[in-house]
PDB file of C-alpha atoms in Angstrom:
ATOM      1  CA  ARG A1423     -38.209 -99.532 136.328  1.00  0.00           C
ATOM      2  CA  GLN A1424     -37.915 -95.864 136.238  1.00  0.00           C
ATOM      3  CA  LEU A1425     -38.695 -95.329 139.499  1.00  0.00           C
ATOM      4  CA  LEU A1426     -35.815 -97.190 140.744  1.00  0.00           C
ATOM      5  CA  GLU A1427     -33.044 -96.625 138.132  1.00  0.00           C
ATOM      6  CA  VAL A1428     -33.361 -92.616 139.444  1.00  0.00           C
ATOM      7  CA  ILE A1429     -32.938 -93.228 143.043  1.00  0.00           C
ATOM      8  CA  LEU A1430     -29.406 -93.748 143.216  1.00  0.00           C
ATOM      9  CA  PRO A1431     -28.506 -90.516 141.295  1.00  0.00           C
ATOM     10  CA  ARG A1432     -30.665 -88.483 142.767  1.00  0.00           C
ATOM     11  CA  ASN A1433     -31.412 -89.677 146.237  1.00  0.00           C
ATOM     12  CA  SER A1434     -34.913 -90.148 145.601  1.00  0.00           C
ATOM     13  CA  PHE A1435     -37.342 -92.344 147.347  1.00  0.00           C
ATOM     14  CA  PHE A1436     -41.242 -93.469 146.544  1.00  0.00           C
ATOM     15  CA  ASP A1437     -44.175 -94.532 148.290  1.00  0.00           C
ATOM     16  CA  ASN A1438     -46.950 -97.058 146.943  1.00  0.00           C
ATOM     17  CA  PHE A1439     -46.576 -97.204 144.040  1.00  0.00           C
ATOM     18  CA  GLU A1440     -49.723-100.015 143.124  1.00  0.00           C
ATOM     19  CA  VAL A1441     -47.941-103.318 140.600  1.00  0.00           C
ATOM     20  CA  THR A1442     -50.627-105.748 139.597  1.00  0.00           C
ATOM     21  CA  HIS A1443     -49.274-109.263 138.350  1.00  0.00           C
ATOM     22  CA  ASP A1444     -50.813-112.371 137.001  1.00  0.00           C
ATOM     23  CA  PHE A1445     -48.237-115.130 138.946  1.00  0.00           C
ATOM     24  CA  GLU A1446     -48.030-118.154 137.874  1.00  0.00           C
ATOM     25  CA  SER A1447     -48.579-120.359 141.604  1.00  0.00           C
ATOM     26  CA  ILE A1448     -51.207-118.067 143.281  1.00  0.00           C
ATOM     27  CA  GLY A1449     -52.727-115.310 140.887  1.00  0.00           C
ATOM     28  CA  ARG A1450     -53.330-111.631 140.072  1.00  0.00           C
ATOM     29  CA  ARG A1451     -52.232-110.475 142.796  1.00  0.00           C
ATOM     30  CA  THR A1452     -51.479-106.653 143.688  1.00  0.00           C
ATOM     31  CA  MET A1453     -48.738-105.108 144.985  1.00  0.00           C
ATOM     32  CA  LEU A1454     -47.181-101.966 146.886  1.00  0.00           C
ATOM     33  CA  LEU A1455     -43.555-101.144 145.948  1.00  0.00           C
ATOM     34  CA  ASN A1456     -41.934 -98.203 148.636  1.00  0.00           C
ATOM     35  CA  ALA A1457     -37.873 -97.999 148.266  1.00  0.00           C
ATOM     36  CA  ARG A1458     -34.965 -96.234 150.598  1.00  0.00           C
ATOM     37  CA  THR A1459     -32.228 -95.495 149.222  1.00  0.00           C
ATOM     38  CA  LEU A1460     -29.127 -97.410 152.105  1.00  0.00           C
ATOM     39  CA  SER A1461     -25.464 -95.402 151.822  1.00  0.00           C
ATOM     40  CA  ASP A1462     -22.676 -96.211 152.670  1.00  0.00           C
ATOM     41  CA  VAL A1463     -19.744 -95.479 155.551  1.00  0.00           C
ATOM     42  CA  ASP A1464     -19.069 -91.897 154.067  1.00  0.00           C
ATOM     43  CA  SER A1465     -22.866 -91.649 154.040  1.00  0.00           C
ATOM     44  CA  GLN A1466     -23.775 -91.978 150.234  1.00  0.00           C
ATOM     45  CA  PRO A1467     -25.540 -94.112 148.831  1.00  0.00           C
ATOM     46  CA  SER A1468     -25.052 -97.069 147.682  1.00  0.00           C
ATOM     47  CA  ARG A1469     -28.360 -99.680 147.583  1.00  0.00           C
ATOM     48  CA  ILE A1470     -31.324 -99.783 147.668  1.00  0.00           C
ATOM     49  CA  LEU A1471     -34.433-100.933 149.991  1.00  0.00           C
ATOM     50  CA  LEU A1472     -37.643-101.611 148.827  1.00  0.00           C
ATOM     51  CA  GLY A1473     -40.616-103.304 151.125  1.00  0.00           C
ATOM     52  CA  ILE A1474     -42.855-104.732 148.763  1.00  0.00           C
ATOM     53  CA  GLN A1475     -46.620-105.321 150.849  1.00  0.00           C
ATOM     54  CA  ASP A1476     -49.065-107.744 149.031  1.00  0.00           C
ATOM     55  CA  VAL A1477     -52.308-105.192 149.656  1.00  0.00           C
ATOM     56  CA  THR A1478     -54.866-108.501 147.069  1.00  0.00           C
ATOM     57  CA  GLU A1479     -57.229-109.506 150.363  1.00  0.00           C
ATOM     58  CA  VAL A1480     -57.420-104.872 151.144  1.00  0.00           C
ATOM     59  CA  LEU A1481     -58.011-104.312 148.265  1.00  0.00           C
ATOM     60  CA  THR A1482     -61.053-106.822 147.857  1.00  0.00           C
ATOM     61  CA  PHE A1483     -62.545-106.594 151.251  1.00  0.00           C
ATOM     62  CA  GLN A1484     -62.627-102.662 150.560  1.00  0.00           C
ATOM     63  CA  ALA A1485     -64.476-103.626 147.220  1.00  0.00           C
ATOM     64  CA  VAL A1486     -66.640-105.371 148.865  1.00  0.00           C
ATOM     65  CA  ALA A1487     -67.749-103.536 151.907  1.00  0.00           C
ATOM     66  CA  LYS A1488     -69.120-100.612 149.380  1.00  0.00           C
ATOM     67  CA  THR A1489     -71.314-103.198 147.223  1.00  0.00           C
ATOM     68  CA  SER A1490     -72.434-103.669 150.063  1.00  0.00           C
ATOM     69  CA  GLN A1491     -73.053-100.157 151.622  1.00  0.00           C
ATOM     70  CA  THR A1492     -74.580 -98.947 148.222  1.00  0.00           C
ATOM     71  CA  GLY A1493     -77.452-102.319 148.464  1.00  0.00           C
ATOM     72  CA  TYR A1494     -77.618-101.616 152.332  1.00  0.00           C
ATOM     73  CA  ARG A1495     -78.366 -97.678 151.510  1.00  0.00           C
ATOM     74  CA  ALA A1496     -80.850 -98.549 148.918  1.00  0.00           C
ATOM     75  CA  LEU A1497     -82.822-101.643 150.525  1.00  0.00           C
ATOM     76  CA  ILE A1498     -83.305 -98.094 153.345  1.00  0.00           C
ATOM     77  CA  GLU A1499     -83.891 -95.477 151.241  1.00  0.00           C
ATOM     78  CA  ALA A1500     -86.676 -98.445 149.250  1.00  0.00           C
ATOM     79  CA  SER A1501     -88.120 -98.457 153.200  1.00  0.00           C
ATOM     80  CA  ALA A1502     -88.032 -95.565 154.629  1.00  0.00           C
ATOM     81  CA  GLN A1503     -89.930 -92.498 153.773  1.00  0.00           C
ATOM     82  CA  ILE A1504     -87.307 -90.159 154.937  1.00  0.00           C
ATOM     83  CA  VAL A1505     -82.872 -91.355 154.883  1.00  0.00           C
ATOM     84  CA  TRP A1506     -80.140 -89.234 156.139  1.00  0.00           C
ATOM     85  CA  THR A1507     -76.832 -89.573 156.680  1.00  0.00           C
ATOM     86  CA  THR A1508     -74.277 -87.730 159.623  1.00  0.00           C
ATOM     87  CA  ASP A1509     -69.972 -87.578 159.668  1.00  0.00           C
ATOM     88  CA  PRO A1510     -68.962 -89.923 162.783  1.00  0.00           C
ATOM     89  CA  ALA A1511     -69.334 -87.260 165.260  1.00  0.00           C
ATOM     90  CA  GLY A1512     -73.768 -87.802 164.573  1.00  0.00           C
ATOM     91  CA  ALA A1513     -73.530 -83.481 163.050  1.00  0.00           C
ATOM     92  CA  VAL A1514     -75.260 -83.247 159.595  1.00  0.00           C
ATOM     93  CA  VAL A1515     -73.295 -82.378 156.501  1.00  0.00           C
ATOM     94  CA  GLU A1516     -74.679 -83.772 153.724  1.00  0.00           C
ATOM     95  CA  ASP A1517     -78.245 -83.228 151.925  1.00  0.00           C
ATOM     96  CA  SER A1518     -81.552 -85.472 153.000  1.00  0.00           C
ATOM     97  CA  PRO A1519     -83.583 -84.584 149.741  1.00  0.00           C
ATOM     98  CA  SER A1520     -86.533 -86.203 152.023  1.00  0.00           C
ATOM     99  CA  TRP A1521     -85.568 -84.943 155.142  1.00  0.00           C
ATOM    100  CA  SER A1522     -86.710 -81.177 153.441  1.00  0.00           C
ATOM    101  CA  ASP A1523     -89.438 -82.710 151.557  1.00  0.00           C
ATOM    102  CA  PHE A1524     -90.768 -83.401 154.475  1.00  0.00           C
ATOM    103  CA  THR A1525     -90.345 -81.155 157.148  1.00  0.00           C
ATOM    104  CA  GLY A1526     -89.688 -77.561 154.739  1.00  0.00           C
ATOM    105  CA  GLN A1527     -86.216 -77.958 156.066  1.00  0.00           C
ATOM    106  CA  THR A1528     -83.446 -76.503 154.078  1.00  0.00           C
ATOM    107  CA  GLN A1529     -79.761 -77.527 154.294  1.00  0.00           C
ATOM    108  CA  GLU A1530     -78.481 -74.890 155.793  1.00  0.00           C
ATOM    109  CA  GLN A1531     -80.911 -75.159 159.172  1.00  0.00           C
ATOM    110  CA  ARG A1532     -80.479 -79.370 158.974  1.00  0.00           C
ATOM    111  CA  ASN A1533     -76.038 -78.522 159.162  1.00  0.00           C
ATOM    112  CA  GLY A1534     -75.069 -79.811 162.433  1.00  0.00           C
ATOM    113  CA  PHE A1535     -77.616 -80.405 164.573  1.00  0.00           C
ATOM    114  CA  GLY A1536     -80.419 -78.149 163.733  1.00  0.00           C
ATOM    115  CA  TRP A1537     -82.328 -80.645 162.780  1.00  0.00           C
ATOM    116  CA  LEU A1538     -83.221 -80.990 166.177  1.00  0.00           C
ATOM    117  CA  ASP A1539     -85.114 -77.878 165.749  1.00  0.00           C
ATOM    118  CA  ALA A1540     -87.690 -79.990 163.675  1.00  0.00           C
ATOM    119  CA  LEU A1541     -88.778 -81.944 165.657  1.00  0.00           C
ATOM    120  CA  HIS A1542     -91.331 -81.505 168.240  1.00  0.00           C
ATOM    121  CA  PRO A1543     -90.310 -79.102 171.231  1.00  0.00           C
ATOM    122  CA  ASP A1544     -91.217 -81.877 173.968  1.00  0.00           C
ATOM    123  CA  ASP A1545     -88.866 -84.374 172.657  1.00  0.00           C
ATOM    124  CA  ARG A1546     -85.985 -82.647 171.980  1.00  0.00           C
ATOM    125  CA  ASP A1547     -83.706 -82.812 175.556  1.00  0.00           C
ATOM    126  CA  ARG A1548     -84.034 -86.999 174.926  1.00  0.00           C
ATOM    127  CA  VAL A1549     -83.564 -87.206 171.463  1.00  0.00           C
ATOM    128  CA  SER A1550     -80.802 -85.427 171.647  1.00  0.00           C
ATOM    129  CA  ARG A1551     -79.590 -87.368 174.567  1.00  0.00           C
ATOM    130  CA  TRP A1552     -80.331 -90.534 172.749  1.00  0.00           C
ATOM    131  CA  TRP A1553     -78.142 -89.741 169.611  1.00  0.00           C
ATOM    132  CA  GLN A1554     -75.699 -88.496 171.687  1.00  0.00           C
ATOM    133  CA  ARG A1555     -75.149 -91.703 173.864  1.00  0.00           C
ATOM    134  CA  ALA A1556     -75.690 -94.027 170.048  1.00  0.00           C
ATOM    135  CA  VAL A1557     -72.379 -92.123 168.372  1.00  0.00           C
ATOM    136  CA  ALA A1558     -70.381 -92.155 171.644  1.00  0.00           C
ATOM    137  CA  GLU A1559     -71.121 -96.284 171.923  1.00  0.00           C
ATOM    138  CA  ARG A1560     -70.957 -96.916 168.161  1.00  0.00           C
ATOM    139  CA  THR A1561     -74.220 -99.418 167.613  1.00  0.00           C
ATOM    140  CA  PRO A1562     -76.915 -99.137 165.928  1.00  0.00           C
ATOM    141  CA  VAL A1563     -80.144 -97.229 167.609  1.00  0.00           C
ATOM    142  CA  GLU A1564     -84.050 -96.558 167.238  1.00  0.00           C
ATOM    143  CA  THR A1565     -86.686 -94.435 169.201  1.00  0.00           C
ATOM    144  CA  GLU A1566     -89.277 -92.645 168.504  1.00  0.00           C
ATOM    145  CA  TYR A1567     -90.526 -88.884 168.488  1.00  0.00           C
ATOM    146  CA  ARG A1568     -93.212 -86.382 166.747  1.00  0.00           C
ATOM    147  CA  LEU A1569     -91.304 -84.901 163.423  1.00  0.00           C
ATOM    148  CA  ARG A1570     -93.283 -81.756 162.315  1.00  0.00           C
ATOM    149  CA  HIS A1571     -95.086 -81.867 158.519  1.00  0.00           C
ATOM    150  CA  ILE A1572     -94.196 -79.103 156.510  1.00  0.00           C
ATOM    151  CA  THR A1573     -97.976 -78.162 156.512  1.00  0.00           C
ATOM    152  CA  GLY A1574     -97.422 -77.570 160.634  1.00  0.00           C
ATOM    153  CA  GLU A1575     -98.962 -80.086 162.375  1.00  0.00           C
ATOM    154  CA  SER A1576     -96.660 -82.806 164.158  1.00  0.00           C
ATOM    155  CA  ARG A1577     -96.687 -86.194 162.872  1.00  0.00           C
ATOM    156  CA  TRP A1578     -94.512 -89.825 164.626  1.00  0.00           C
ATOM    157  CA  MET A1579     -91.926 -90.652 163.451  1.00  0.00           C
ATOM    158  CA  ALA A1580     -89.840 -94.297 163.606  1.00  0.00           C
ATOM    159  CA  ALA A1581     -85.934 -93.170 163.671  1.00  0.00           C
ATOM    160  CA  ARG A1582     -83.655 -96.233 162.855  1.00  0.00           C
ATOM    161  CA  SER A1583     -79.561 -95.494 162.902  1.00  0.00           C
ATOM    162  CA  VAL A1584     -76.992 -97.526 162.231  1.00  0.00           C
ATOM    163  CA  PRO A1585     -73.190 -96.555 162.285  1.00  0.00           C
ATOM    164  CA  VAL A1586     -71.232 -97.737 159.203  1.00  0.00           C
ATOM    165  CA  SER A1587     -67.652 -98.757 159.781  1.00  0.00           C
ATOM    166  CA  ASP A1588     -64.147 -98.207 158.024  1.00  0.00           C
ATOM    167  CA  SER A1589     -61.831-101.560 157.345  1.00  0.00           C
ATOM    168  CA  ASP A1590     -60.280-100.493 160.494  1.00  0.00           C
ATOM    169  CA  GLY A1591     -63.032-100.659 162.439  1.00  0.00           C
ATOM    170  CA  SER A1592     -63.515 -96.686 162.692  1.00  0.00           C
ATOM    171  CA  VAL A1593     -67.087 -95.042 161.753  1.00  0.00           C
ATOM    172  CA  HIS A1594     -67.269 -93.588 158.829  1.00  0.00           C
ATOM    173  CA  GLU A1595     -70.993 -92.204 158.870  1.00  0.00           C
ATOM    174  CA  TRP A1596     -73.899 -93.114 160.089  1.00  0.00           C
ATOM    175  CA  VAL A1597     -77.088 -93.573 157.815  1.00  0.00           C
ATOM    176  CA  GLY A1598     -81.231 -93.069 159.299  1.00  0.00           C
ATOM    177  CA  MET A1599     -84.418 -93.614 157.754  1.00  0.00           C
ATOM    178  CA  ASN A1600     -87.673 -91.775 159.259  1.00  0.00           C
ATOM    179  CA  ILE A1601     -90.662 -93.836 158.726  1.00  0.00           C
ATOM    180  CA  ASP A1602     -94.094 -92.239 159.514  1.00  0.00           C
ATOM    181  CA  ILE A1603     -95.772 -94.343 162.150  1.00  0.00           C
ATOM    182  CA  SER A1604     -98.999 -91.420 163.239  1.00  0.00           C
ATOM    183  CA  GLY A1605    -101.360 -93.892 162.382  1.00  0.00           C
ATOM    184  CA  ARG A1606    -100.008 -96.367 164.176  1.00  0.00           C
ATOM    185  CA  LYS A1607     -99.948 -94.470 167.304  1.00  0.00           C
ATOM    186  CA  GLN A1608    -103.522 -92.923 166.735  1.00  0.00           C
ATOM    187  CA  GLY A1609    -104.991 -96.424 166.954  1.00  0.00           C
ATOM    188  CA  GLU A1610    -102.964 -97.311 169.961  1.00  0.00           C
ATOM    189  CA  GLU A1611    -103.961 -93.300 171.686  1.00  0.00           C
ATOM    190  CA  GLU A1612    -107.853 -94.126 170.957  1.00  0.00           C
ATOM    191  CA  ARG A1613    -107.272 -98.267 172.016  1.00  0.00           C
ATOM    192  CA  ALA A1614    -105.342 -96.959 175.022  1.00  0.00           C
ATOM    193  CA  ARG A1615    -108.880 -94.214 176.005  1.00  0.00           C
ATOM    194  CA  PHE A1616    -111.366 -96.266 175.989  1.00  0.00           C
ATOM    195  CA  ALA A1617    -109.196 -98.918 178.234  1.00  0.00           C
ATOM    196  CA  ALA A1618    -109.288 -95.818 180.855  1.00  0.00           C
ATOM    197  CA  ILE A1619    -112.878 -95.807 180.533  1.00  0.00           C
ATOM    198  CA  VAL A1620    -113.793 -98.682 180.529  1.00  0.00           C
ATOM    199  CA  GLU A1621    -111.796 -99.361 183.890  1.00  0.00           C
ATOM    200  CA  SER A1622    -113.070 -95.659 185.426  1.00  0.00           C
ATOM    201  CA  SER A1623    -116.598 -96.741 184.353  1.00  0.00           C
ATOM    202  CA  ASP A1624    -119.301 -98.131 187.170  1.00  0.00           C
ATOM    203  CA  ASP A1625    -121.608 -98.760 184.120  1.00  0.00           C
ATOM    204  CA  ALA A1626    -122.139-102.623 183.013  1.00  0.00           C
ATOM    205  CA  ILE A1627    -119.865-102.037 179.662  1.00  0.00           C
ATOM    206  CA  VAL A1628    -120.420-105.124 177.244  1.00  0.00           C
ATOM    207  CA  SER A1629    -119.137-105.829 173.657  1.00  0.00           C
ATOM    208  CA  LYS A1630    -121.223-107.348 170.239  1.00  0.00           C
ATOM    209  CA  ASP A1631    -120.195-108.153 166.828  1.00  0.00           C
ATOM    210  CA  LEU A1632    -120.993-106.526 163.903  1.00  0.00           C
ATOM    211  CA  ASN A1633    -124.131-108.567 163.463  1.00  0.00           C
ATOM    212  CA  GLY A1634    -125.358-106.816 167.357  1.00  0.00           C
TER     213      GLY A1634
END
């Protein structure tokens, strides 16, 4: 009422004034009010145009999305060794303590696309192209690459990232996780090496169980 009473005397307006009310027939609703003056033939403000937009469902959706996002982040953090986020363009702008603890990179070194420097030199170009394609297509992606550990050794990582979208469908950020799969990769390499030896040998080769 106070905002409406001063519109005509001051030829003013207001935008997005939020009002919540409990209606007898439709329950509790939240609305945004916008008001403008309407002029008469003498170009003097004589009436008020009041627009009322019901935003109850929009606010409810945003609250659910925020809760879901929080739960999703918690799930990732519980299942991954490294958790990281980027902006919509795929550049690092926020700190990731788990990444820093693993690689030894500082936040300044990781910013933008500096995180690629922590990858094995033979994997950087491939992962850079993979990440650029993922950001352009805005779809969940996963790959494997070698990441430099703080001790100096390279560890195989399984990396997965998903886009987090706003209510209008635009990407708000990317959330990713890395899991150390070095043990699995080492086992695969040993099996492949043993298979190559068997296949290339002219000798008779047999296998026995633990009892001989």
